[in-house]
PDB file of C-alpha atoms and ligand atoms in Angstrom:
ATOM      1  CA  MET A  20      31.822  62.855 132.628  1.00  0.00           C
ATOM      2  CA  THR A  21      35.570  62.494 132.303  1.00  0.00           C
ATOM      3  CA  ASP A  22      37.478  62.178 129.068  1.00  0.00           C
ATOM      4  CA  CYS A  23      37.824  58.504 129.859  1.00  0.00           C
ATOM      5  CA  ASP A  24      34.091  58.068 130.220  1.00  0.00           C
ATOM      6  CA  LEU A  25      33.577  59.843 126.933  1.00  0.00           C
ATOM      7  CA  VAL A  26      36.021  57.624 125.070  1.00  0.00           C
ATOM      8  CA  GLN A  27      34.425  54.493 126.458  1.00  0.00           C
ATOM      9  CA  SER A  28      30.871  55.556 125.806  1.00  0.00           C
ATOM     10  CA  VAL A  29      31.755  56.693 122.325  1.00  0.00           C
ATOM     11  CA  ALA A  30      33.334  53.329 121.563  1.00  0.00           C
ATOM     12  CA  VAL A  31      30.059  51.655 122.486  1.00  0.00           C
ATOM     13  CA  ALA A  32      28.043  54.095 120.427  1.00  0.00           C
ATOM     14  CA  THR A  33      30.337  53.584 117.454  1.00  0.00           C
ATOM     15  CA  ASP A  34      29.845  49.835 117.550  1.00  0.00           C
ATOM     16  CA  SER A  35      26.123  50.345 117.696  1.00  0.00           C
ATOM     17  CA  ALA A  36      26.178  52.732 114.773  1.00  0.00           C
ATOM     18  CA  LEU A  37      28.242  50.389 112.656  1.00  0.00           C
ATOM     19  CA  SER A  38      26.039  47.379 113.317  1.00  0.00           C
ATOM     20  CA  ASP A  39      22.868  49.262 112.532  1.00  0.00           C
ATOM     21  CA  ARG A  40      23.629  50.899 109.264  1.00  0.00           C
ATOM     22  CA  PRO A  41      20.331  52.670 108.607  1.00  0.00           C
ATOM     23  CA  THR A  42      20.546  54.464 111.907  1.00  0.00           C
ATOM     24  CA  VAL A  43      21.505  58.094 111.639  1.00  0.00           C
ATOM     25  CA  LEU A  44      22.796  59.320 114.934  1.00  0.00           C
ATOM     26  CA  PRO A  45      21.371  62.488 116.406  1.00  0.00           C
ATOM     27  CA  ARG A  46      23.322  65.532 115.360  1.00  0.00           C
ATOM     28  CA  ALA A  47      24.719  66.261 118.787  1.00  0.00           C
ATOM     29  CA  TRP A  48      25.976  62.688 119.074  1.00  0.00           C
ATOM     30  CA  ARG A  49      27.588  62.786 115.685  1.00  0.00           C
ATOM     31  CA  SER A  50      29.425  65.971 116.537  1.00  0.00           C
ATOM     32  CA  ALA A  51      30.704  64.483 119.762  1.00  0.00           C
ATOM     33  CA  LEU A  52      31.759  61.355 117.944  1.00  0.00           C
ATOM     34  CA  ALA A  53      33.536  63.263 115.256  1.00  0.00           C
ATOM     35  CA  LEU A  54      35.574  65.150 117.778  1.00  0.00           C
ATOM     36  CA  THR A  55      36.441  61.968 119.604  1.00  0.00           C
ATOM     37  CA  ILE A  56      37.274  59.609 116.746  1.00  0.00           C
ATOM     38  CA  PRO A  57      40.931  60.605 116.497  1.00  0.00           C
ATOM     39  CA  LEU A  58      41.321  60.093 120.213  1.00  0.00           C
ATOM     40  CA  VAL A  59      39.834  56.620 120.088  1.00  0.00           C
ATOM     41  CA  VAL A  60      41.951  55.671 117.107  1.00  0.00           C
ATOM     42  CA  GLY A  61      45.027  57.382 118.421  1.00  0.00           C
ATOM     43  CA  VAL A  62      45.327  55.627 121.757  1.00  0.00           C
ATOM     44  CA  VAL A  63      48.007  53.014 121.279  1.00  0.00           C
ATOM     45  CA  SER A  64      47.636  51.430 124.677  1.00  0.00           C
ATOM     46  CA  ILE A  65      45.639  52.374 127.679  1.00  0.00           C
ATOM     47  CA  SER A  66      47.027  51.634 131.097  1.00  0.00           C
ATOM     48  CA  GLY A  67      44.637  53.065 133.550  1.00  0.00           C
ATOM     49  CA  CYS A  68      42.718  55.897 131.966  1.00  0.00           C
ATOM     50  CA  SER A  69      44.722  59.031 131.887  1.00  0.00           C
ATOM     51  CA  ALA A  70      43.270  62.134 130.369  1.00  0.00           C
ATOM     52  CA  THR A  71      43.581  62.326 126.632  1.00  0.00           C
ATOM     53  CA  SER A  72      43.381  66.034 126.359  1.00  0.00           C
ATOM     54  CA  GLY A  73      44.909  66.552 122.956  1.00  0.00           C
ATOM     55  CA  HIS A  74      42.956  68.475 120.361  1.00  0.00           C
ATOM     56  CA  ALA A  75      40.738  66.607 118.013  1.00  0.00           C
ATOM     57  CA  HIS A  76      43.217  66.003 115.240  1.00  0.00           C
ATOM     58  CA  ALA A  77      46.249  65.051 117.249  1.00  0.00           C
ATOM     59  CA  THR A  78      47.599  61.587 117.771  1.00  0.00           C
ATOM     60  CA  THR A  79      47.793  60.620 121.411  1.00  0.00           C
ATOM     61  CA  VAL A  80      50.595  58.257 122.281  1.00  0.00           C
ATOM     62  CA  GLN A  81      50.885  56.666 125.680  1.00  0.00           C
ATOM     63  CA  SER A  82      53.828  54.859 127.153  1.00  0.00           C
ATOM     64  CA  THR A  83      53.845  52.839 130.333  1.00  0.00           C
ATOM     65  CA  THR A  84      56.791  52.540 132.685  1.00  0.00           C
ATOM     66  CA  THR A  85      56.809  50.065 135.540  1.00  0.00           C
ATOM     67  CA  THR A  86      59.167  50.775 138.404  1.00  0.00           C
ATOM     68  CA  THR A  87      59.782  48.374 141.284  1.00  0.00           C
ATOM     69  CA  THR A  88      61.116  49.785 144.519  1.00  0.00           C
ATOM     70  CA  THR A  89      61.835  48.233 147.887  1.00  0.00           C
ATOM     71  CA  THR A  90      61.082  50.214 150.971  1.00  0.00           C
ATOM     72  CA  PRO A  91      63.293  49.294 153.927  1.00  0.00           C
ATOM     73  CA  THR A  92      61.562  48.549 157.188  1.00  0.00           C
ATOM     74  CA  THR A  93      64.732  49.037 159.238  1.00  0.00           C
ATOM     75  CA  PRO A  94      65.372  52.679 159.991  1.00  0.00           C
ATOM     76  CA  THR A  95      68.722  53.924 158.834  1.00  0.00           C
ATOM     77  CA  THR A  96      70.726  56.962 159.750  1.00  0.00           C
ATOM     78  CA  PRO A  97      73.207  58.782 157.586  1.00  0.00           C
ATOM     79  CA  THR A  98      76.063  58.110 159.956  1.00  0.00           C
ATOM     80  CA  THR A  99      75.332  54.456 160.576  1.00  0.00           C
ATOM     81  CA  PRO A 100      74.371  52.755 157.367  1.00  0.00           C
ATOM     82  CA  THR A 101      72.824  49.387 157.816  1.00  0.00           C
ATOM     83  CA  THR A 102      71.676  46.798 155.443  1.00  0.00           C
ATOM     84  CA  PRO A 103      67.941  46.864 155.080  1.00  0.00           C
ATOM     85  CA  THR A 104      66.209  43.764 156.230  1.00  0.00           C
ATOM     86  CA  THR A 105      62.922  42.589 154.841  1.00  0.00           C
ATOM     87  CA  GLY A 106      60.932  45.314 153.226  1.00  0.00           C
ATOM     88  CA  ALA A 107      57.718  45.936 151.386  1.00  0.00           C
ATOM     89  CA  THR A 108      57.885  45.891 147.628  1.00  0.00           C
ATOM     90  CA  THR A 109      55.698  48.316 145.769  1.00  0.00           C
ATOM     91  CA  THR A 110      55.130  48.589 142.075  1.00  0.00           C
ATOM     92  CA  THR A 111      54.409  51.946 140.593  1.00  0.00           C
ATOM     93  CA  THR A 112      53.010  52.252 137.120  1.00  0.00           C
ATOM     94  CA  THR A 113      53.443  55.599 135.514  1.00  0.00           C
ATOM     95  CA  THR A 114      51.615  56.420 132.351  1.00  0.00           C
ATOM     96  CA  THR A 115      52.764  59.383 130.395  1.00  0.00           C
ATOM     97  CA  THR A 116      50.821  60.951 127.582  1.00  0.00           C
ATOM     98  CA  SER A 117      52.329  62.979 124.831  1.00  0.00           C
ATOM     99  CA  GLU A 118      51.015  64.469 121.639  1.00  0.00           C
ATOM    100  CA  ALA A 119      52.601  63.522 118.368  1.00  0.00           C
ATOM    101  CA  ALA A 120      52.487  65.928 115.479  1.00  0.00           C
ATOM    102  CA  PRO A 121      48.932  66.896 114.462  1.00  0.00           C
ATOM    103  CA  HIS A 122      47.398  65.491 111.286  1.00  0.00           C
ATOM    104  CA  SER A 123      49.362  62.246 111.461  1.00  0.00           C
ATOM    105  CA  LEU A 124      46.199  60.146 111.431  1.00  0.00           C
ATOM    106  CA  SER A 125      45.193  60.941 107.863  1.00  0.00           C
ATOM    107  CA  ALA A 126      41.676  61.113 109.224  1.00  0.00           C
ATOM    108  CA  LEU A 127      40.244  62.147 105.859  1.00  0.00           C
ATOM    109  CA  HIS A 128      42.036  59.535 103.762  1.00  0.00           C
ATOM    110  CA  GLY A 129      39.912  58.537 100.790  1.00  0.00           C
ATOM    111  CA  MET A 130      37.678  61.583 100.996  1.00  0.00           C
ATOM    112  CA  VAL A 131      37.403  64.209  98.280  1.00  0.00           C
ATOM    113  CA  VAL A 132      36.836  67.899  98.915  1.00  0.00           C
ATOM    114  CA  THR A 133      36.268  70.368  96.113  1.00  0.00           C
ATOM    115  CA  ILE A 134      37.352  73.921  96.833  1.00  0.00           C
ATOM    116  CA  ASP A 135      35.959  76.621  94.586  1.00  0.00           C
ATOM    117  CA  PRO A 136      37.788  79.942  94.909  1.00  0.00           C
ATOM    118  CA  GLY A 137      35.153  82.367  93.645  1.00  0.00           C
ATOM    119  CA  HIS A 138      35.753  84.471  90.470  1.00  0.00           C
ATOM    120  CA  ASN A 139      39.199  84.705  88.854  1.00  0.00           C
ATOM    121  CA  GLY A 140      41.869  87.397  88.573  1.00  0.00           C
ATOM    122  CA  GLY A 141      41.495  87.534  84.797  1.00  0.00           C
ATOM    123  CA  ASN A 142      37.720  87.997  84.754  1.00  0.00           C
ATOM    124  CA  PHE A 143      38.158  91.772  84.457  1.00  0.00           C
ATOM    125  CA  SER A 144      39.761  91.236  81.044  1.00  0.00           C
ATOM    126  CA  ASP A 145      36.970  89.286  79.384  1.00  0.00           C
ATOM    127  CA  PRO A 146      33.569  90.796  80.116  1.00  0.00           C
ATOM    128  CA  SER A 147      31.925  89.119  77.130  1.00  0.00           C
ATOM    129  CA  TYR A 148      32.849  85.661  78.350  1.00  0.00           C
ATOM    130  CA  ILE A 149      31.899  86.118  81.965  1.00  0.00           C
ATOM    131  CA  GLY A 150      28.768  87.981  80.898  1.00  0.00           C
ATOM    132  CA  THR A 151      27.456  85.000  78.952  1.00  0.00           C
ATOM    133  CA  LEU A 152      24.100  83.895  80.258  1.00  0.00           C
ATOM    134  CA  ILE A 153      23.890  80.388  81.719  1.00  0.00           C
ATOM    135  CA  TRP A 154      20.998  78.427  83.242  1.00  0.00           C
ATOM    136  CA  ASN A 155      21.497  78.207  86.977  1.00  0.00           C
ATOM    137  CA  GLY A 156      18.792  75.652  87.676  1.00  0.00           C
ATOM    138  CA  ARG A 157      16.031  78.221  88.220  1.00  0.00           C
ATOM    139  CA  GLU A 158      16.812  81.132  85.958  1.00  0.00           C
ATOM    140  CA  ASN A 159      19.490  82.705  83.827  1.00  0.00           C
ATOM    141  CA  GLU A 160      22.501  84.295  85.411  1.00  0.00           C
ATOM    142  CA  THR A 161      25.882  85.321  84.087  1.00  0.00           C
ATOM    143  CA  CYS A 162      28.714  82.840  83.676  1.00  0.00           C
ATOM    144  CA  ASP A 163      30.682  84.615  86.401  1.00  0.00           C
ATOM    145  CA  THR A 164      31.438  88.112  87.702  1.00  0.00           C
ATOM    146  CA  THR A 165      34.610  89.961  88.516  1.00  0.00           C
ATOM    147  CA  GLY A 166      33.926  89.853  92.232  1.00  0.00           C
ATOM    148  CA  THR A 167      34.414  92.792  94.532  1.00  0.00           C
ATOM    149  CA  ALA A 168      37.472  94.512  96.015  1.00  0.00           C
ATOM    150  CA  THR A 169      38.507  96.511  99.061  1.00  0.00           C
ATOM    151  CA  ALA A 170      38.610 100.301  98.937  1.00  0.00           C
ATOM    152  CA  SER A 171      42.340 100.029  98.338  1.00  0.00           C
ATOM    153  CA  GLY A 172      41.855  97.726  95.371  1.00  0.00           C
ATOM    154  CA  TYR A 173      42.701  94.324  96.865  1.00  0.00           C
ATOM    155  CA  THR A 174      40.542  91.952  94.839  1.00  0.00           C
ATOM    156  CA  GLU A 175      38.145  89.376  96.138  1.00  0.00           C
ATOM    157  CA  ALA A 176      39.476  86.960  93.511  1.00  0.00           C
ATOM    158  CA  GLN A 177      42.927  87.178  95.119  1.00  0.00           C
ATOM    159  CA  PHE A 178      41.523  86.712  98.608  1.00  0.00           C
ATOM    160  CA  ASN A 179      39.478  83.708  97.526  1.00  0.00           C
ATOM    161  CA  PHE A 180      42.462  82.160  95.800  1.00  0.00           C
ATOM    162  CA  ASN A 181      44.787  82.631  98.782  1.00  0.00           C
ATOM    163  CA  VAL A 182      42.358  81.100 101.269  1.00  0.00           C
ATOM    164  CA  ALA A 183      41.715  78.210  98.890  1.00  0.00           C
ATOM    165  CA  GLN A 184      45.430  77.488  98.681  1.00  0.00           C
ATOM    166  CA  ASP A 185      45.782  77.498 102.461  1.00  0.00           C
ATOM    167  CA  LEU A 186      42.689  75.334 102.828  1.00  0.00           C
ATOM    168  CA  LYS A 187      44.021  72.864 100.286  1.00  0.00           C
ATOM    169  CA  THR A 188      47.202  72.530 102.332  1.00  0.00           C
ATOM    170  CA  ASP A 189      45.254  72.000 105.550  1.00  0.00           C
ATOM    171  CA  LEU A 190      42.876  69.403 104.116  1.00  0.00           C
ATOM    172  CA  GLU A 191      45.647  67.469 102.384  1.00  0.00           C
ATOM    173  CA  ALA A 192      47.500  67.367 105.689  1.00  0.00           C
ATOM    174  CA  GLU A 193      44.408  65.623 107.063  1.00  0.00           C
ATOM    175  CA  GLY A 194      44.625  63.069 104.263  1.00  0.00           C
ATOM    176  CA  ALA A 195      41.881  64.394 101.979  1.00  0.00           C
ATOM    177  CA  SER A 196      42.104  64.603  98.210  1.00  0.00           C
ATOM    178  CA  VAL A 197      41.447  68.158  97.096  1.00  0.00           C
ATOM    179  CA  VAL A 198      40.032  69.304  93.778  1.00  0.00           C
ATOM    180  CA  LEU A 199      40.234  72.987  92.845  1.00  0.00           C
ATOM    181  CA  THR A 200      37.949  74.682  90.332  1.00  0.00           C
ATOM    182  CA  ARG A 201      40.821  76.951  89.324  1.00  0.00           C
ATOM    183  CA  THR A 202      44.546  76.657  90.020  1.00  0.00           C
ATOM    184  CA  THR A 203      45.770  80.170  89.218  1.00  0.00           C
ATOM    185  CA  ASN A 204      44.510  83.693  89.795  1.00  0.00           C
ATOM    186  CA  THR A 205      45.354  84.931  86.324  1.00  0.00           C
ATOM    187  CA  GLY A 206      42.773  83.106  84.216  1.00  0.00           C
ATOM    188  CA  VAL A 207      39.162  83.723  83.205  1.00  0.00           C
ATOM    189  CA  GLY A 208      36.275  81.667  84.617  1.00  0.00           C
ATOM    190  CA  PRO A 209      35.321  78.892  84.642  1.00  0.00           C
ATOM    191  CA  CYS A 210      31.595  79.572  84.553  1.00  0.00           C
ATOM    192  CA  VAL A 211      29.675  78.866  87.710  1.00  0.00           C
ATOM    193  CA  THR A 212      27.965  75.923  85.989  1.00  0.00           C
ATOM    194  CA  GLN A 213      31.357  74.343  85.351  1.00  0.00           C
ATOM    195  CA  ARG A 214      32.411  74.986  88.931  1.00  0.00           C
ATOM    196  CA  ALA A 215      29.404  72.996  90.123  1.00  0.00           C
ATOM    197  CA  ALA A 216      30.109  70.243  87.599  1.00  0.00           C
ATOM    198  CA  ILE A 217      33.711  69.922  88.751  1.00  0.00           C
ATOM    199  CA  GLY A 218      32.566  69.196  92.309  1.00  0.00           C
ATOM    200  CA  ASN A 219      29.900  66.784  91.098  1.00  0.00           C
ATOM    201  CA  ASN A 220      32.159  64.897  88.707  1.00  0.00           C
ATOM    202  CA  ALA A 221      34.766  64.453  91.432  1.00  0.00           C
ATOM    203  CA  HIS A 222      32.086  62.754  93.561  1.00  0.00           C
ATOM    204  CA  SER A 223      33.097  65.130  96.317  1.00  0.00           C
ATOM    205  CA  ASP A 224      32.265  64.276  99.890  1.00  0.00           C
ATOM    206  CA  ALA A 225      32.035  68.023 100.477  1.00  0.00           C
ATOM    207  CA  ALA A 226      32.428  71.156  98.394  1.00  0.00           C
ATOM    208  CA  ILE A 227      32.845  74.778  99.388  1.00  0.00           C
ATOM    209  CA  SER A 228      32.899  78.021  97.452  1.00  0.00           C
ATOM    210  CA  ILE A 229      35.041  80.715  99.019  1.00  0.00           C
ATOM    211  CA  HIS A 230      34.046  84.345  98.601  1.00  0.00           C
ATOM    212  CA  ALA A 231      34.127  87.705 100.337  1.00  0.00           C
ATOM    213  CA  ASP A 232      31.194  90.031 100.007  1.00  0.00           C
ATOM    214  CA  GLY A 233      30.737  93.494  98.584  1.00  0.00           C
ATOM    215  CA  GLY A 234      28.147  94.594 101.136  1.00  0.00           C
ATOM    216  CA  PRO A 235      27.175  97.918 102.692  1.00  0.00           C
ATOM    217  CA  ALA A 236      30.161  99.810 104.064  1.00  0.00           C
ATOM    218  CA  ASP A 237      28.708  99.843 107.557  1.00  0.00           C
ATOM    219  CA  GLY A 238      27.964  96.118 107.554  1.00  0.00           C
ATOM    220  CA  ARG A 239      30.333  93.554 108.958  1.00  0.00           C
ATOM    221  CA  GLY A 240      30.869  89.854 109.187  1.00  0.00           C
ATOM    222  CA  PHE A 241      30.666  86.450 107.536  1.00  0.00           C
ATOM    223  CA  ALA A 242      27.702  84.428 106.297  1.00  0.00           C
ATOM    224  CA  VAL A 243      27.310  80.841 105.119  1.00  0.00           C
ATOM    225  CA  LEU A 244      25.097  80.478 102.038  1.00  0.00           C
ATOM    226  CA  GLU A 245      23.203  77.193 101.795  1.00  0.00           C
ATOM    227  CA  PRO A 246      21.273  75.588  98.909  1.00  0.00           C
ATOM    228  CA  VAL A 247      17.474  75.527  98.577  1.00  0.00           C
ATOM    229  CA  ALA A 248      15.832  72.444  97.041  1.00  0.00           C
ATOM    230  CA  ASP A 249      15.232  72.745  93.319  1.00  0.00           C
ATOM    231  CA  GLY A 250      15.045  69.117  92.151  1.00  0.00           C
ATOM    232  CA  VAL A 251      18.647  68.693  91.038  1.00  0.00           C
ATOM    233  CA  ASN A 252      20.035  69.350  94.504  1.00  0.00           C
ATOM    234  CA  ASP A 253      17.248  67.810  96.618  1.00  0.00           C
ATOM    235  CA  ALA A 254      19.415  65.030  97.998  1.00  0.00           C
ATOM    236  CA  ILE A 255      22.095  67.347  99.312  1.00  0.00           C
ATOM    237  CA  ILE A 256      19.994  69.912 101.170  1.00  0.00           C
ATOM    238  CA  THR A 257      20.228  68.269 104.592  1.00  0.00           C
ATOM    239  CA  PRO A 258      23.924  67.397 104.456  1.00  0.00           C
ATOM    240  CA  SER A 259      24.668  70.856 103.092  1.00  0.00           C
ATOM    241  CA  GLN A 260      22.864  72.368 106.068  1.00  0.00           C
ATOM    242  CA  GLU A 261      24.988  70.182 108.344  1.00  0.00           C
ATOM    243  CA  LEU A 262      28.139  71.221 106.518  1.00  0.00           C
ATOM    244  CA  GLY A 263      27.030  74.821 106.839  1.00  0.00           C
ATOM    245  CA  ALA A 264      26.434  74.471 110.560  1.00  0.00           C
ATOM    246  CA  ASP A 265      29.870  72.951 111.100  1.00  0.00           C
ATOM    247  CA  VAL A 266      31.591  75.597 108.984  1.00  0.00           C
ATOM    248  CA  ARG A 267      29.676  78.395 110.685  1.00  0.00           C
ATOM    249  CA  SER A 268      30.625  77.090 114.136  1.00  0.00           C
ATOM    250  CA  SER A 269      34.287  76.672 113.368  1.00  0.00           C
ATOM    251  CA  PHE A 270      34.536  80.020 111.592  1.00  0.00           C
ATOM    252  CA  LEU A 271      32.893  81.805 114.503  1.00  0.00           C
ATOM    253  CA  ALA A 272      35.073  80.072 117.081  1.00  0.00           C
ATOM    254  CA  GLN A 273      38.392  80.140 115.275  1.00  0.00           C
ATOM    255  CA  THR A 274      38.502  83.468 113.456  1.00  0.00           C
ATOM    256  CA  THR A 275      38.116  87.065 114.567  1.00  0.00           C
ATOM    257  CA  MET A 276      35.368  87.722 112.019  1.00  0.00           C
ATOM    258  CA  PRO A 277      31.907  88.243 113.553  1.00  0.00           C
ATOM    259  CA  ILE A 278      28.646  86.885 112.185  1.00  0.00           C
ATOM    260  CA  SER A 279      27.224  89.099 109.454  1.00  0.00           C
ATOM    261  CA  THR A 280      25.265  92.087 110.628  1.00  0.00           C
ATOM    262  CA  TYR A 281      23.376  92.355 107.327  1.00  0.00           C
ATOM    263  CA  ASP A 282      23.342  88.995 105.501  1.00  0.00           C
ATOM    264  CA  GLY A 283      21.180  86.036 106.496  1.00  0.00           C
ATOM    265  CA  THR A 284      20.043  85.066 109.961  1.00  0.00           C
ATOM    266  CA  ASP A 285      22.626  84.303 112.605  1.00  0.00           C
ATOM    267  CA  GLY A 286      25.269  83.739 109.970  1.00  0.00           C
ATOM    268  CA  VAL A 287      23.242  81.485 107.654  1.00  0.00           C
ATOM    269  CA  ALA A 288      21.549  82.529 104.415  1.00  0.00           C
ATOM    270  CA  PRO A 289      19.560  80.048 102.239  1.00  0.00           C
ATOM    271  CA  ARG A 290      20.015  81.013  98.586  1.00  0.00           C
ATOM    272  CA  ASP A 291      18.108  79.773  95.554  1.00  0.00           C
ATOM    273  CA  ASP A 292      19.699  82.059  92.957  1.00  0.00           C
ATOM    274  CA  LEU A 293      23.210  80.642  92.686  1.00  0.00           C
ATOM    275  CA  ALA A 294      24.199  78.027  90.103  1.00  0.00           C
ATOM    276  CA  GLY A 295      26.940  76.722  92.357  1.00  0.00           C
ATOM    277  CA  LEU A 296      24.327  75.663  94.921  1.00  0.00           C
ATOM    278  CA  ASN A 297      21.360  74.977  92.621  1.00  0.00           C
ATOM    279  CA  LEU A 298      23.287  72.558  90.429  1.00  0.00           C
ATOM    280  CA  SER A 299      25.275  70.748  93.085  1.00  0.00           C
ATOM    281  CA  THR A 300      24.729  67.051  93.674  1.00  0.00           C
ATOM    282  CA  VAL A 301      27.305  66.920  96.468  1.00  0.00           C
ATOM    283  CA  PRO A 302      27.050  68.584  99.897  1.00  0.00           C
ATOM    284  CA  LYS A 303      28.038  72.178  99.318  1.00  0.00           C
ATOM    285  CA  VAL A 304      27.992  75.631 100.878  1.00  0.00           C
ATOM    286  CA  LEU A 305      29.341  79.027  99.937  1.00  0.00           C
ATOM    287  CA  ILE A 306      30.934  81.273 102.525  1.00  0.00           C
ATOM    288  CA  GLU A 307      31.203  85.035 102.377  1.00  0.00           C
ATOM    289  CA  CYS A 308      34.195  85.319 104.694  1.00  0.00           C
ATOM    290  CA  GLY A 309      33.653  89.007 105.414  1.00  0.00           C
ATOM    291  CA  ASN A 310      32.693  92.287 103.804  1.00  0.00           C
ATOM    292  CA  MET A 311      35.431  93.761 101.631  1.00  0.00           C
ATOM    293  CA  ARG A 312      33.624  97.121 101.562  1.00  0.00           C
ATOM    294  CA  ASN A 313      33.846  97.472 105.323  1.00  0.00           C
ATOM    295  CA  ALA A 314      37.149  98.958 106.506  1.00  0.00           C
ATOM    296  CA  THR A 315      37.401  96.790 109.634  1.00  0.00           C
ATOM    297  CA  ASP A 316      36.657  93.571 107.755  1.00  0.00           C
ATOM    298  CA  ALA A 317      38.927  94.588 104.887  1.00  0.00           C
ATOM    299  CA  ALA A 318      41.888  94.999 107.220  1.00  0.00           C
ATOM    300  CA  LEU A 319      41.446  91.353 108.196  1.00  0.00           C
ATOM    301  CA  LEU A 320      40.681  90.028 104.728  1.00  0.00           C
ATOM    302  CA  VAL A 321      43.892  91.350 103.162  1.00  0.00           C
ATOM    303  CA  SER A 322      46.091  89.883 105.897  1.00  0.00           C
ATOM    304  CA  PRO A 323      47.895  86.643 104.947  1.00  0.00           C
ATOM    305  CA  ALA A 324      47.858  85.620 108.606  1.00  0.00           C
ATOM    306  CA  TRP A 325      44.118  86.104 108.820  1.00  0.00           C
ATOM    307  CA  GLN A 326      43.632  84.283 105.529  1.00  0.00           C
ATOM    308  CA  ALA A 327      45.496  81.305 106.988  1.00  0.00           C
ATOM    309  CA  GLN A 328      43.354  81.522 110.111  1.00  0.00           C
ATOM    310  CA  ALA A 329      40.217  81.516 107.990  1.00  0.00           C
ATOM    311  CA  ALA A 330      41.425  78.518 106.002  1.00  0.00           C
ATOM    312  CA  HIS A 331      42.203  76.606 109.151  1.00  0.00           C
ATOM    313  CA  ALA A 332      38.747  77.310 110.515  1.00  0.00           C
ATOM    314  CA  LEU A 333      37.176  76.099 107.277  1.00  0.00           C
ATOM    315  CA  SER A 334      39.307  72.967 107.398  1.00  0.00           C
ATOM    316  CA  SER A 335      38.132  72.273 110.951  1.00  0.00           C
ATOM    317  CA  GLY A 336      34.480  72.669 110.019  1.00  0.00           C
ATOM    318  CA  ILE A 337      34.791  70.508 106.927  1.00  0.00           C
ATOM    319  CA  THR A 338      36.677  67.850 108.883  1.00  0.00           C
ATOM    320  CA  THR A 339      33.996  67.748 111.572  1.00  0.00           C
ATOM    321  CA  PHE A 340      31.356  67.337 108.893  1.00  0.00           C
ATOM    322  CA  LEU A 341      33.207  64.590 107.047  1.00  0.00           C
ATOM    323  CA  LEU A 342      33.937  62.559 110.160  1.00  0.00           C
ATOM    324  CA  SER A 343      30.296  62.867 111.190  1.00  0.00           C
ATOM    325  CA  ARG A 344      29.236  61.570 107.780  1.00  0.00           C
ATOM    326  CA  LEU A 345      31.666  58.694 108.105  1.00  0.00           C
ATOM    327  CA  LEU A 346      29.904  57.574 111.275  1.00  0.00           C
ATOM    328  CA  SER A 347      26.359  57.994 110.037  1.00  0.00           C
ATOM    329  CA  HIS A 348      27.099  56.448 106.616  1.00  0.00           C
ATOM    330  CA  PRO A 349      29.995  54.040 107.193  1.00  0.00           C
TER     331      PRO A 349
HETATM  332 ZN1   ZN B   6      32.218  86.601  95.278  1.00  0.00          ZN
END
């Protein structure tokens, strides 16, 4: 199947999906559609069907140039120019394809994403507050924790905050509205219950908590933590699993962090003990981006360049999820 075939078949499938609202497309279809939407929307005019090979979030602009030439039928020589007599006229149509700047489609316009940078830089200063017991939907847990740190003292709270800032920039460039559960790294809290409420009250189309783990020193890698049904969150289990799958795929493909060697199964860990997941009424996952207690992971986690890479991967996964939802629930 060529790119052209894909665009055409997707256009048909899209029409079908829109006219049959209850239909939820198979997952594989929705992923393919999500990746193709910007291409379908971005083609200004199609003359012939040249390859639209831009990446998923780029605008593809085509321009058509028509050139008319006359080919002489009378042979000429350089030394004896002659006037051509009747000749055949041919018309050549050249279609050129160029990529405009990425993100110009505002593909996520009207969508809300809540980003929850785990912990807070000031949590160390107020143990009584963060130690307050809260109800997490199944049991009591503390309001928050300090989070972990690398062997050299680089805090998880700082890492989480930096990635969240980069992710906010990426998602806003795609047109999304972004809500943060904290806007500095010098405060205390909020409690995990409030973090869940912020995402719920914003009617988020997706929410993500960003963390890095304090695992065994010989363990490496990232894991996506997904909610387990507890009544409150029943309606968001399936979409959260889809969000988790998209985030896991993009993080694996677009960062240098491997799948966790010690947490979850193949990079996914269902968790029923976290307020942020138990109390969510919007699709939500938590990602442990790596293990701060592992020297190899830590070297990546403290790098601003790697943090930006991680944020971009998260943005890609979230975008894939949101565009898939748009098609299955227009
Ligand atoms: Zn954490």
